[in-house]
Short mmCIF file of C-alpha atoms in Angstrom, two decimals:
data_model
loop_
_atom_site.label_atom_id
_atom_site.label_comp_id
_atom_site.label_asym_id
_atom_site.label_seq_id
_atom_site.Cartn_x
_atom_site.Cartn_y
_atom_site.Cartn_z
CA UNK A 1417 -0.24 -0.70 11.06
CA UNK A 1418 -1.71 2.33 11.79
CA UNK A 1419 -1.89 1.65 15.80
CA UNK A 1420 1.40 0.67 15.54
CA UNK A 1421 2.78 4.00 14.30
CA UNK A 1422 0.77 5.66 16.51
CA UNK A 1423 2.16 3.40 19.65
CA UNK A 1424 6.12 3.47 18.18
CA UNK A 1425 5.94 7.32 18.23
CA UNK A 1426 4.32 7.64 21.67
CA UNK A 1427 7.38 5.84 23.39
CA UNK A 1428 9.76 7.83 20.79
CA UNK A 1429 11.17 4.44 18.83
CA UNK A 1430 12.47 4.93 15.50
CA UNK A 1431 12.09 1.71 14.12
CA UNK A 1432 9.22 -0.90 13.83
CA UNK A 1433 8.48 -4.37 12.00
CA UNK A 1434 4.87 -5.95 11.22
CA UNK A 1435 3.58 -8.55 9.01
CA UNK A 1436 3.79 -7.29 5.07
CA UNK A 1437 0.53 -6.97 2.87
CA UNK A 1438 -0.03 -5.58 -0.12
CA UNK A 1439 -1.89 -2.50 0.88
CA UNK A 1440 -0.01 -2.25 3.79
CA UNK A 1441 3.39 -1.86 1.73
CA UNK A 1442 1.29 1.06 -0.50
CA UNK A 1443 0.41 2.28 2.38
CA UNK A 1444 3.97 3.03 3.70
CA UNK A 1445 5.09 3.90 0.67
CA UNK A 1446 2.97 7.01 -0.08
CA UNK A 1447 3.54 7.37 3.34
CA UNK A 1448 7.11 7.87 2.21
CA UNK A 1449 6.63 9.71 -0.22
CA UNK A 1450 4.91 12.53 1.54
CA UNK A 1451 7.44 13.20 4.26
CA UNK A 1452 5.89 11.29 6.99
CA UNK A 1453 8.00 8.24 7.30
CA UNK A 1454 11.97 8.17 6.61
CA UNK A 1455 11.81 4.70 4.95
CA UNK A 1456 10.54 0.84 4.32
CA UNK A 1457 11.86 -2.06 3.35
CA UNK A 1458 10.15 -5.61 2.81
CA UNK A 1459 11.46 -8.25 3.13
CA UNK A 1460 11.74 -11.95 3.53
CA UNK A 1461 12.07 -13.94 6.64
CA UNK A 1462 11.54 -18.05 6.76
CA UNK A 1463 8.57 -17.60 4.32
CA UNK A 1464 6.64 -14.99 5.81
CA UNK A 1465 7.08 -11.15 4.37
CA UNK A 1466 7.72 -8.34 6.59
CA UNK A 1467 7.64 -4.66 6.68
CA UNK A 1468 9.77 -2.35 8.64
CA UNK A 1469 9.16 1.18 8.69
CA UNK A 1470 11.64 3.87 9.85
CA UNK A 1471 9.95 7.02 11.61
CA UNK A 1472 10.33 10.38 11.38
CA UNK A 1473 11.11 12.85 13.97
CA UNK A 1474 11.80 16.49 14.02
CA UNK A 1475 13.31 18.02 16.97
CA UNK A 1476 12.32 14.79 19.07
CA UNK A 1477 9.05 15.76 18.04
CA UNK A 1478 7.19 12.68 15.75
CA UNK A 1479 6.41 14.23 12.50
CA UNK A 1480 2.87 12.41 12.58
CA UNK A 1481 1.26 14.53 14.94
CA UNK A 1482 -2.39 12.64 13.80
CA UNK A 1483 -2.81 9.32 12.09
CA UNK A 1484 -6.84 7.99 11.87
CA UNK A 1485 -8.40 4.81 10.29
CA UNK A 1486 -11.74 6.25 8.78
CA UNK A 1487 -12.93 2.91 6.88
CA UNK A 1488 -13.86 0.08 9.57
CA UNK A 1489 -14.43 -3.25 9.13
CA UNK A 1490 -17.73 -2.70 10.70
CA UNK A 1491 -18.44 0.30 8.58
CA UNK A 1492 -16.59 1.32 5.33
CA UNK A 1493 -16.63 4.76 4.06
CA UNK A 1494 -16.68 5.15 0.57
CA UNK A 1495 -16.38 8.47 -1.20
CA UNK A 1496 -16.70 9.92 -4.66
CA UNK A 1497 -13.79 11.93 -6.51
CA UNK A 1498 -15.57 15.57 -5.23
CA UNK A 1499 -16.38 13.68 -2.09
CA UNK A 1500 -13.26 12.87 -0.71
CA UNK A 1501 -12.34 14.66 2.70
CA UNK A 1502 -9.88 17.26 2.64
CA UNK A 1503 -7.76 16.68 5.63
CA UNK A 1504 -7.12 19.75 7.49
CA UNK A 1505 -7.60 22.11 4.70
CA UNK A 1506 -5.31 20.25 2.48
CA UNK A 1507 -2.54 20.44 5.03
CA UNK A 1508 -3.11 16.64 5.75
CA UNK A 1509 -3.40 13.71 3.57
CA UNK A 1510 -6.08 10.62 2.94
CA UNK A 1511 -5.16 7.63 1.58
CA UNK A 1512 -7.73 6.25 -0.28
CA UNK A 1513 -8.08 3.20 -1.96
CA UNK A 1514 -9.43 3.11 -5.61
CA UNK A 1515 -9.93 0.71 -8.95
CA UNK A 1516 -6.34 2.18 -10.16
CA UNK A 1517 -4.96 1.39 -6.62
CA UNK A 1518 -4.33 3.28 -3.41
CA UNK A 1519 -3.43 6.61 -3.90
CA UNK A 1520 -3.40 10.35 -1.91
CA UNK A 1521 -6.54 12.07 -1.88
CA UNK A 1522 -5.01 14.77 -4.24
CA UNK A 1523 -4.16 12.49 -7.17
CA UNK A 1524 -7.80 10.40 -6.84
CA UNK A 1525 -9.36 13.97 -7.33
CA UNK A 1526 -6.57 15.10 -10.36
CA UNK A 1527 -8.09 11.46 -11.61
CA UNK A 1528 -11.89 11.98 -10.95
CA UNK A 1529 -12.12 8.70 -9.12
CA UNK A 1530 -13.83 7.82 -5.84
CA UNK A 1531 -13.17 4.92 -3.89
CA UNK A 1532 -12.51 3.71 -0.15
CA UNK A 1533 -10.94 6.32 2.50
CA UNK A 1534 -8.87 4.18 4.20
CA UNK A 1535 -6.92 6.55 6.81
CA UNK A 1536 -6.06 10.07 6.96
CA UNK A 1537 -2.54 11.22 8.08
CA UNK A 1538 -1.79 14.67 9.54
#
């Protein structure tokens, strides 16, 4: 998903569809919620689930100017609540993934709970 984004916004398209997970759909939607993407919607198409996310631009400029997977498959990263990076002095986000479910960086601290960084958005 990530490479994706990061792809869509190089060649300045607004709108792009992948294959629909679970973390992948949490993943867009705090996304969402913290200005990055305009919108998603999942949905349903001959059995298989989809996701298509609609990009943000400001002045034909993408507003994702830096979008990083941290946790590989070949090596995970897994952080405690004081642990967890601070993306660009708090100017960024990290989406971390924890027992309560995948959440910002900011609200896994407010929580005290450590878990997975997944990516980190800025």
């Amino acid at each position: 998903m990530l490479t994706r984004i990061r792809n869509a916004q190089t060649a300045g398209i607004e709108k792009i569809e992948m294959p629909a997970s679970n973390i992948l759909l949490a993943m867009a939607e705090i996304l969402k919620e913290e200005g990055y993407i305009a919108a998603v919607k999942a949905y349903n198409h001959k059995g298989h689930r989809f996701l298509r996310l609609t990009l943000r631009y400001e002045d034909g400029e993408p507003v994702i100017r830096e979008i990083r997977r941290v946790s590989k498959p070949g090596r995970r990263v897994y952080s405690g609540a004081e642990d967890i990076p601070r993306v660009r002095r708090g100017y960024g986000v990290a989406v971390v993934s924890t027992s309560q479910g995948i959440m910002t960086d900011k609200k896994a601290r407010a929580a005290k709970i450590g878990g997975e960084v997944l990516c980190t958005v800025f």
